[in-house]
Coordinates of C-alpha atoms and ligand atoms in Angstrom, one line a residue:
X1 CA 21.8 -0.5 6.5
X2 CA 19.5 2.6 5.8
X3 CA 16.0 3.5 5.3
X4 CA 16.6 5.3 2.3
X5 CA 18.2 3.8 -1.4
X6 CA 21.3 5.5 -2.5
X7 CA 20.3 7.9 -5.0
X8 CA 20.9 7.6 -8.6
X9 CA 23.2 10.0 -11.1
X10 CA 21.4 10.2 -14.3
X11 CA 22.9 11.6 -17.1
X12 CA 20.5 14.2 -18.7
X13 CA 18.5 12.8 -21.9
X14 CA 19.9 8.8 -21.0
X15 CA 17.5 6.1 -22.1
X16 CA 16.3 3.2 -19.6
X17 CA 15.5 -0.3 -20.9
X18 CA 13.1 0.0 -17.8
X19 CA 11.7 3.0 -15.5
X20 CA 9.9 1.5 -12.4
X21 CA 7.4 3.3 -10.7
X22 CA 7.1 3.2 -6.8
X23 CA 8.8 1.8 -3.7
X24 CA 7.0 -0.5 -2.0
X25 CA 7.6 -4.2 -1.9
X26 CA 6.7 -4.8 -5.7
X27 CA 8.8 -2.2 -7.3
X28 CA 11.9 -3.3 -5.0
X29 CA 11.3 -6.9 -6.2
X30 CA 11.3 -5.6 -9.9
X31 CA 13.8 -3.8 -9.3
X32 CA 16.0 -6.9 -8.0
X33 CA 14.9 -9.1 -10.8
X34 CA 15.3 -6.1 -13.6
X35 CA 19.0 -5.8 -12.4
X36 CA 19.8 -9.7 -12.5
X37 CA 18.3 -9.8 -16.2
X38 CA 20.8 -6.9 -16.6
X39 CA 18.0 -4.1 -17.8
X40 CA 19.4 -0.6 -17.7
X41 CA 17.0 0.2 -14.8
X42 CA 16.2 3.5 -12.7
X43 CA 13.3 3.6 -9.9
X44 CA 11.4 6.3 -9.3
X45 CA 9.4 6.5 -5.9
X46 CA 8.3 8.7 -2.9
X47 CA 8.5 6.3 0.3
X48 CA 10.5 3.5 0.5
X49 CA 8.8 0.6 1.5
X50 CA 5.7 2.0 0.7
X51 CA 2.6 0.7 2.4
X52 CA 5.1 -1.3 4.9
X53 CA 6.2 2.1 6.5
X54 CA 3.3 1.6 8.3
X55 CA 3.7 -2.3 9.1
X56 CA 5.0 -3.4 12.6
X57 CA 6.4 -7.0 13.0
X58 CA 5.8 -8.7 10.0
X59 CA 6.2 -12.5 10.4
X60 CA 4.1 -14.1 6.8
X61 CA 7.4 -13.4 4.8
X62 CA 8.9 -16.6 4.0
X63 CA 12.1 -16.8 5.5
X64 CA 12.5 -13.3 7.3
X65 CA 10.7 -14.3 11.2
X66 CA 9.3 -11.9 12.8
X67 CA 10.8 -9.1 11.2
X68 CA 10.4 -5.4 11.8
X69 CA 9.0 -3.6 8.7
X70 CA 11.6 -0.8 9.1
X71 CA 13.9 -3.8 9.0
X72 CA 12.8 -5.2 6.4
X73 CA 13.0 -2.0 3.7
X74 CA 16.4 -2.1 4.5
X75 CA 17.1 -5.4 3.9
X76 CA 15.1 -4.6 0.3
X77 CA 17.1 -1.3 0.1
X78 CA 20.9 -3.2 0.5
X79 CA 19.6 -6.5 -2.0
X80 CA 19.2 -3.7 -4.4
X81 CA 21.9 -1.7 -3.8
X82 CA 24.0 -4.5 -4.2
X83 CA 22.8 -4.8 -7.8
X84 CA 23.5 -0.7 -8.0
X85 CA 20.0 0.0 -9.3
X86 CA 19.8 3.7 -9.0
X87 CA 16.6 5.0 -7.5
X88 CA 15.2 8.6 -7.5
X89 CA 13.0 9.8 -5.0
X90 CA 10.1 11.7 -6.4
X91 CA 6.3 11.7 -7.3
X92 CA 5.9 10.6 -11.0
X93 CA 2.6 12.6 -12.2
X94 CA 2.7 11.0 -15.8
X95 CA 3.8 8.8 -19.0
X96 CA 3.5 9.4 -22.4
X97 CA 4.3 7.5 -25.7
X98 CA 6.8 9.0 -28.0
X99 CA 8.0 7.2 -30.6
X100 CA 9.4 3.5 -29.5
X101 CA 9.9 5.1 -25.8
X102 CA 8.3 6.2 -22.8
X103 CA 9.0 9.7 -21.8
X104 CA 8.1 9.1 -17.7
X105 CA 7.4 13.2 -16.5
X106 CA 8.4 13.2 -12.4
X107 CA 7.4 16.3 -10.3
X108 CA 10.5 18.1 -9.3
X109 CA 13.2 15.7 -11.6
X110 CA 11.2 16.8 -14.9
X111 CA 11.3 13.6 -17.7
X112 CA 13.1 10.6 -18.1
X113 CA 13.3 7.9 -21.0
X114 CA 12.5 4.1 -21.0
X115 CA 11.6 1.4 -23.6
X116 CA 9.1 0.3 -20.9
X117 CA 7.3 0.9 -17.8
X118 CA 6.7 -1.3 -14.3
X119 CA 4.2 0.8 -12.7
X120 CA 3.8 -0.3 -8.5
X121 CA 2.0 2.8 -7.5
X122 CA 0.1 1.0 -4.8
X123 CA -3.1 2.4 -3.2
X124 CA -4.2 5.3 -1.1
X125 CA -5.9 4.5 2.3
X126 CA -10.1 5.2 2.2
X127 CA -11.9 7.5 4.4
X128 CA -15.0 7.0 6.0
X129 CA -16.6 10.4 4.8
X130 CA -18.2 11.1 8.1
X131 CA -19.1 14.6 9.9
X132 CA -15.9 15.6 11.8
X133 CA -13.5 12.9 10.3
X134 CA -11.4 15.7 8.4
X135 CA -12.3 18.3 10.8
X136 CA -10.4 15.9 13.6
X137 CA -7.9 14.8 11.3
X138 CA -4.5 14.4 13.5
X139 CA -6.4 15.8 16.5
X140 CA -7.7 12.4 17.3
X141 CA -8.6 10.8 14.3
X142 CA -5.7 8.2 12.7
X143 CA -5.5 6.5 9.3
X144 CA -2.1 4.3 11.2
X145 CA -2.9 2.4 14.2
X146 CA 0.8 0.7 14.2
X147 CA 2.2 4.3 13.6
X148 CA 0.2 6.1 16.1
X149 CA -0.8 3.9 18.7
X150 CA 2.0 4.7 21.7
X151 CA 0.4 8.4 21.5
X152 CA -2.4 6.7 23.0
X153 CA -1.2 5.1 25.9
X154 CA -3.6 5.2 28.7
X155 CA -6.3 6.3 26.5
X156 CA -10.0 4.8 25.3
X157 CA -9.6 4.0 21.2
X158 CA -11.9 3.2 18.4
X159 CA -11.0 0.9 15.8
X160 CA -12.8 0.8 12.6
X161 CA -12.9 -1.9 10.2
X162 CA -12.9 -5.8 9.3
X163 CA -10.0 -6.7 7.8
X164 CA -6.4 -7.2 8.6
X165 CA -5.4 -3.8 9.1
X166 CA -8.3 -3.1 11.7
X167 CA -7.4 -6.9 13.7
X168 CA -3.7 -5.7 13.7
X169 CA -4.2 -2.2 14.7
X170 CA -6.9 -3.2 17.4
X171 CA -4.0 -5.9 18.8
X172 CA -1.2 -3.2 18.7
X173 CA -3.3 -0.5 20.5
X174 CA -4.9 -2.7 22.6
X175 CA -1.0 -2.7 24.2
X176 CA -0.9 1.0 24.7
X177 CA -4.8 2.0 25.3
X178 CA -7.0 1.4 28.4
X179 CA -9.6 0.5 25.8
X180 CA -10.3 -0.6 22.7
X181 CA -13.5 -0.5 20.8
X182 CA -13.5 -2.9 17.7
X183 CA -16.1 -1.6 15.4
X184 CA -17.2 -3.7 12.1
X185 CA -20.1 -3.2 10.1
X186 CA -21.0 -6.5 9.5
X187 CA -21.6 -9.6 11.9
X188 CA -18.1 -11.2 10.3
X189 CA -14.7 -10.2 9.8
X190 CA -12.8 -10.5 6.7
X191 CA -9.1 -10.4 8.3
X192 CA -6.7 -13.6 9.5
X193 CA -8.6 -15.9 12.1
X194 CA -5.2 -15.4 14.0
X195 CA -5.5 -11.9 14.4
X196 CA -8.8 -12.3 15.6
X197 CA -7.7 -15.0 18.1
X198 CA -5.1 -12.6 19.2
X199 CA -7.6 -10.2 20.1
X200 CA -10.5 -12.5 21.5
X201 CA -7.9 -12.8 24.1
X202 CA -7.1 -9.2 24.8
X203 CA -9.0 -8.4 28.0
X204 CA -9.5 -4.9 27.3
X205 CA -10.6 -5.4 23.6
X206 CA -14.5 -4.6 22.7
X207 CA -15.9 -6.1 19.4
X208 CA -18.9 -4.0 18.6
X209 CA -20.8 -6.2 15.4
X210 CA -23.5 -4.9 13.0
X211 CA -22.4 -0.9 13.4
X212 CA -21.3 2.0 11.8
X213 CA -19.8 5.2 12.9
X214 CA -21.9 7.8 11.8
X215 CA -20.1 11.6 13.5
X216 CA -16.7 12.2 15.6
X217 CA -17.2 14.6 17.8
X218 CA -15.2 17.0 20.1
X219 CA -13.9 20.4 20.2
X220 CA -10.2 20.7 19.9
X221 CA -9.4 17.0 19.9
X222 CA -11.9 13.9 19.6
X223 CA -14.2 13.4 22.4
X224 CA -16.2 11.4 21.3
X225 CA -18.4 9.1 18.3
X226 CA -21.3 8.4 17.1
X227 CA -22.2 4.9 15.9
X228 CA -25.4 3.0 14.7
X229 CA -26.5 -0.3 14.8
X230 CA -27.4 -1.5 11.3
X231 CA -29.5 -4.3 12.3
X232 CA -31.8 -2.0 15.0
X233 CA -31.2 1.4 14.3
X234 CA -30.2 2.2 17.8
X235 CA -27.4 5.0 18.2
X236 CA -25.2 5.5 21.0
X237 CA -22.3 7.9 21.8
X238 CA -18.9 6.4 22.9
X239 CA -16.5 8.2 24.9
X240 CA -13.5 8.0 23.0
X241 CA -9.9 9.9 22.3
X242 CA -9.0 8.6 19.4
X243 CA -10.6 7.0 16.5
X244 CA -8.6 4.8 14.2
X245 CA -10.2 4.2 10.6
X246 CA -8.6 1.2 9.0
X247 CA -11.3 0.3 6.4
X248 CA -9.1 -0.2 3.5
X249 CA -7.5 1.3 0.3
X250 CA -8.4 3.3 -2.9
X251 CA -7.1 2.6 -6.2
X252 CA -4.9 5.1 -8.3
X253 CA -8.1 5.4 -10.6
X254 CA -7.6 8.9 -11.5
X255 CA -3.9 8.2 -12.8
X256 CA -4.3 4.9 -14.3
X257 CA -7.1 7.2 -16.6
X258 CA -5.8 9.9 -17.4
X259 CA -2.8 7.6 -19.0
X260 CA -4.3 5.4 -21.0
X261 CA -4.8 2.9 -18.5
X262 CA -7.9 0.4 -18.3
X263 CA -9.2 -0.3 -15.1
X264 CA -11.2 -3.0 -14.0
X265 CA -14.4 -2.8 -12.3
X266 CA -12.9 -1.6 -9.0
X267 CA -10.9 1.2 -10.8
X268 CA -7.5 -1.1 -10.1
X269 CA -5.3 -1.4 -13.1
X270 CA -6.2 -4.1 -15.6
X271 CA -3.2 -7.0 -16.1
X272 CA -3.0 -10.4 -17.3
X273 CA -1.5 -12.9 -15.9
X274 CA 1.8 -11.4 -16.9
X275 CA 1.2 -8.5 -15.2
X276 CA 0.9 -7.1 -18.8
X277 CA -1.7 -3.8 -19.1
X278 CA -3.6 -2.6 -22.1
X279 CA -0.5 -0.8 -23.4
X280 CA 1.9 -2.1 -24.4
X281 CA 5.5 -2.0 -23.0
X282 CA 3.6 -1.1 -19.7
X283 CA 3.1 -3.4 -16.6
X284 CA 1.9 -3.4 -13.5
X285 CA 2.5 -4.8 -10.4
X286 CA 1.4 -4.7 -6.2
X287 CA -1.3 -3.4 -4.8
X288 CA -2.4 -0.8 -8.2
X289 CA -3.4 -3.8 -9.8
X290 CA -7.0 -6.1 -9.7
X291 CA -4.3 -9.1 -9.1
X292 CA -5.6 -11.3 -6.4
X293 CA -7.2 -8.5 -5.0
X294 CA -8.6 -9.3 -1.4
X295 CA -5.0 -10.8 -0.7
X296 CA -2.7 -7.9 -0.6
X297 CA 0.6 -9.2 1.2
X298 CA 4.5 -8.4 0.9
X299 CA 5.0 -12.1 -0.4
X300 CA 2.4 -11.4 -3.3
X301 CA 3.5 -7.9 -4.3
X302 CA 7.0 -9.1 -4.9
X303 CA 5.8 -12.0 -6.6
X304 CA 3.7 -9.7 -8.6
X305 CA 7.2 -7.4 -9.2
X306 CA 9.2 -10.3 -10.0
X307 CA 6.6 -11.6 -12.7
X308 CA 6.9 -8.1 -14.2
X309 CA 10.0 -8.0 -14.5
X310 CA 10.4 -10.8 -16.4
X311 CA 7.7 -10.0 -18.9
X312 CA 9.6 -6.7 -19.2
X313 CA 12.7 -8.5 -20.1
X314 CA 10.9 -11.1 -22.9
X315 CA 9.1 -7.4 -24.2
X316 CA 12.4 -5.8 -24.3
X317 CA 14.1 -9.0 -26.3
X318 CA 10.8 -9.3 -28.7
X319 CA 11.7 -5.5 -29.4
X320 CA 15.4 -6.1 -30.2
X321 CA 14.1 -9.1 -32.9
X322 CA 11.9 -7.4 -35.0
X323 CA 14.2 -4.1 -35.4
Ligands
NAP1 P1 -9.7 -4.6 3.5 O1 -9.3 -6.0 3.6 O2 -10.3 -4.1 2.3 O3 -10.9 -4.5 4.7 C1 -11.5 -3.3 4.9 C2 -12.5 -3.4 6.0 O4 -13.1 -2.2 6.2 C3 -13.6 -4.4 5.6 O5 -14.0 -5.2 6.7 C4 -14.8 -3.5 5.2 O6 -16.0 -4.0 5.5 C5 -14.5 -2.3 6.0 N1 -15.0 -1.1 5.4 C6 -14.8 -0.7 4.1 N2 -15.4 0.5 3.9 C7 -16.0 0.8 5.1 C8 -16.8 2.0 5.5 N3 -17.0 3.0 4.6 N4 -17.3 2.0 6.7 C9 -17.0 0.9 7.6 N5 -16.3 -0.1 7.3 C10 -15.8 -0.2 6.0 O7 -8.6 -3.6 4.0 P2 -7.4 -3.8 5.0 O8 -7.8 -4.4 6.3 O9 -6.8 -2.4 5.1 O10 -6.4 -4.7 4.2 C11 -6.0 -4.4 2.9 C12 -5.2 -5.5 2.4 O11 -3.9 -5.5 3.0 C13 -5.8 -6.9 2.5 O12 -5.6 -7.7 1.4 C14 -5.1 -7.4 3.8 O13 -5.0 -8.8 3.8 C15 -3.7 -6.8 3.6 N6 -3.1 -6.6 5.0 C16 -2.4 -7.7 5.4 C17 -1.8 -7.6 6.7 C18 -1.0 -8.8 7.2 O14 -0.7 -8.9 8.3 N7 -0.7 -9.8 6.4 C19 -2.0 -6.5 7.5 C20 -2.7 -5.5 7.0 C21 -3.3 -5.5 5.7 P3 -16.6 -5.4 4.8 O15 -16.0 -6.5 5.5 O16 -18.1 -5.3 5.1 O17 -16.3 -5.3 3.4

């Protein structure tokens, strides 16, 4: 089984009842669901697997125990092969209306044609816009704990953050590195009680509460950080080689915009309950979306796919009628 989907032959200026956007768990389980209604389908993304890439064991997908993530995209990559839904690999920079289609404009493939659009473009990770965070960028400073970690065997680590990522990067390092701080801004954590649990128990685990990194210092790689209690004001400098910021994920604002996209509060894309946006003929699934947003796991970004799908299917049919 491979990492990668087999890639697709597209004959030039061929029409799709359905382009998909993205590769991560949502736009593989539109993909699936798309093929079995028997929509002409292609998928255009730039990682398979998406956000999972950087997943370790995942074990809160029904039916698939313990898994490796690596595992697991190609498990998603042969279910979809076996349907022979032809995916390209490539970064899709916009869509456009013309006419009853979609013209879908990739980077290096140039355009394609569809009668409607799944978009799963997923999220970017957020930074923590601190002096020497770029500057220490790869020299020290991570954005992937599960990716990264065994480069920091033997080492002293700061994690940042309260939610899952943070809990499950602080576990995974807390197997490689001599020590762990834990570093949360508030006095609570927003991740699984389990993951906490986990790292309760981890002898060489720290929880700092109530504090925020303010500098990351060091010359060619980190040295050091900088953090401040919230509550007291008191600062303190941590001896540390690497500094792991897991506070979360942006949403594809900007694109969502710039297409004709309304976006929610949070600058997630706007659906219904269908996973239907404001235009029509467009929907959106995964992590891009305001959908249950706080809850962002594989289980609800395929369900969110699969819901798509389907809506794309009873679009497509309502389409076919009134011609
Ligand atoms: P998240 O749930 O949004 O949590 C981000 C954490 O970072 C929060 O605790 C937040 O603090 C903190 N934070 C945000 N901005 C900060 C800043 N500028 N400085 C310091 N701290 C900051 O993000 P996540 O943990 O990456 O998880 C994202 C989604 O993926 C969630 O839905 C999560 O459940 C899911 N996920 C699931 C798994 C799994 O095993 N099932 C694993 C990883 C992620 P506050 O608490 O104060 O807001």
């Amino acid at each position: 089984m491979s990492l990668i989907p087999k890639s697709a032959d597209i004959k030039p200026g061929e029409t799709f009842d359905l382009i998909i956007v993205g590769l991560g768990p949502a736009a593989y389980s539109a993909a699936l669901y798309a093929a079995r209604y028997m929509l002409k389908t292609l998928v255009i993304g730039e990682t398979p697997g998406g956000q999972l890439t950087e997943a370790g064991e995942v074990d809160d997908y029904l039916g698939l125990i313990g898994i490796n993530a690596q595992d697991m995209i190609k498990v998603f990559n042969k279910h979809i092969e076996k349907y022979n839904v032809p995916v390209i690999l490539d970064h899709v920079e916009s869509f456009r209306k013309d006419g009853d289609e979609f013209v879908v404009k990739a980077k290096k493939k140039g355009e394609f044609k569809a009668k409607s659009i799944i978009l799963a473009i997923g999220v970017k990770r957020r930074k923590l816009n601190v002096p020497g965070e770029a500057e220490f960028t790869g020299r020290g400073v991570s954005y992937c704990s599960i990716c990264d970690a065994p480069l920091f065997k033997n080492r002293i680590v700061a994690v940042i953050g309260g939610g899952d990522s943070a809990l499950e990067g602080a576990e995974i390092l807390s197997r490689y590195a001599t020590k762990v701080y834990l570093i949360h801004r508030r006095d609570e954590f927003k991740g699984q009680p389990i993951y906490l649990e986990n790292i309760k128990a981890k002898p060489n685990v720290e929880i700092i509460l109530n504090t925020v990194v303010t500098e990351i210092k060091g010359d060619k790689l980190v040295k050091s950080i900088v953090t401040k209690n919230v509550k007291t004001g008191e600062t303190k400098e941590l001896n540390v080689n690497g500094v792991f910021v897991e506070i979360g994920f942006e949403p594809p604002t900007d694109f969502a915009r710039a297409n004709g996209l309304e976006t929610d509060t949070m600058g997630y894309i706007k659906v219904d309950e269908w996973m239907r946006t404001n235009i029509q003929g467009v929907f959106a699934a995964g992590d891009c979306t305001g959908m249950w947003l706080g809850f962002r796991q594989v289980i609800t970004s395929a369900a969110q796919g699969a819901v798509a799908a389907h809506s794309a299917f009873r679009y497509l049919n309502e389409m076919k009628r009134k011609k």
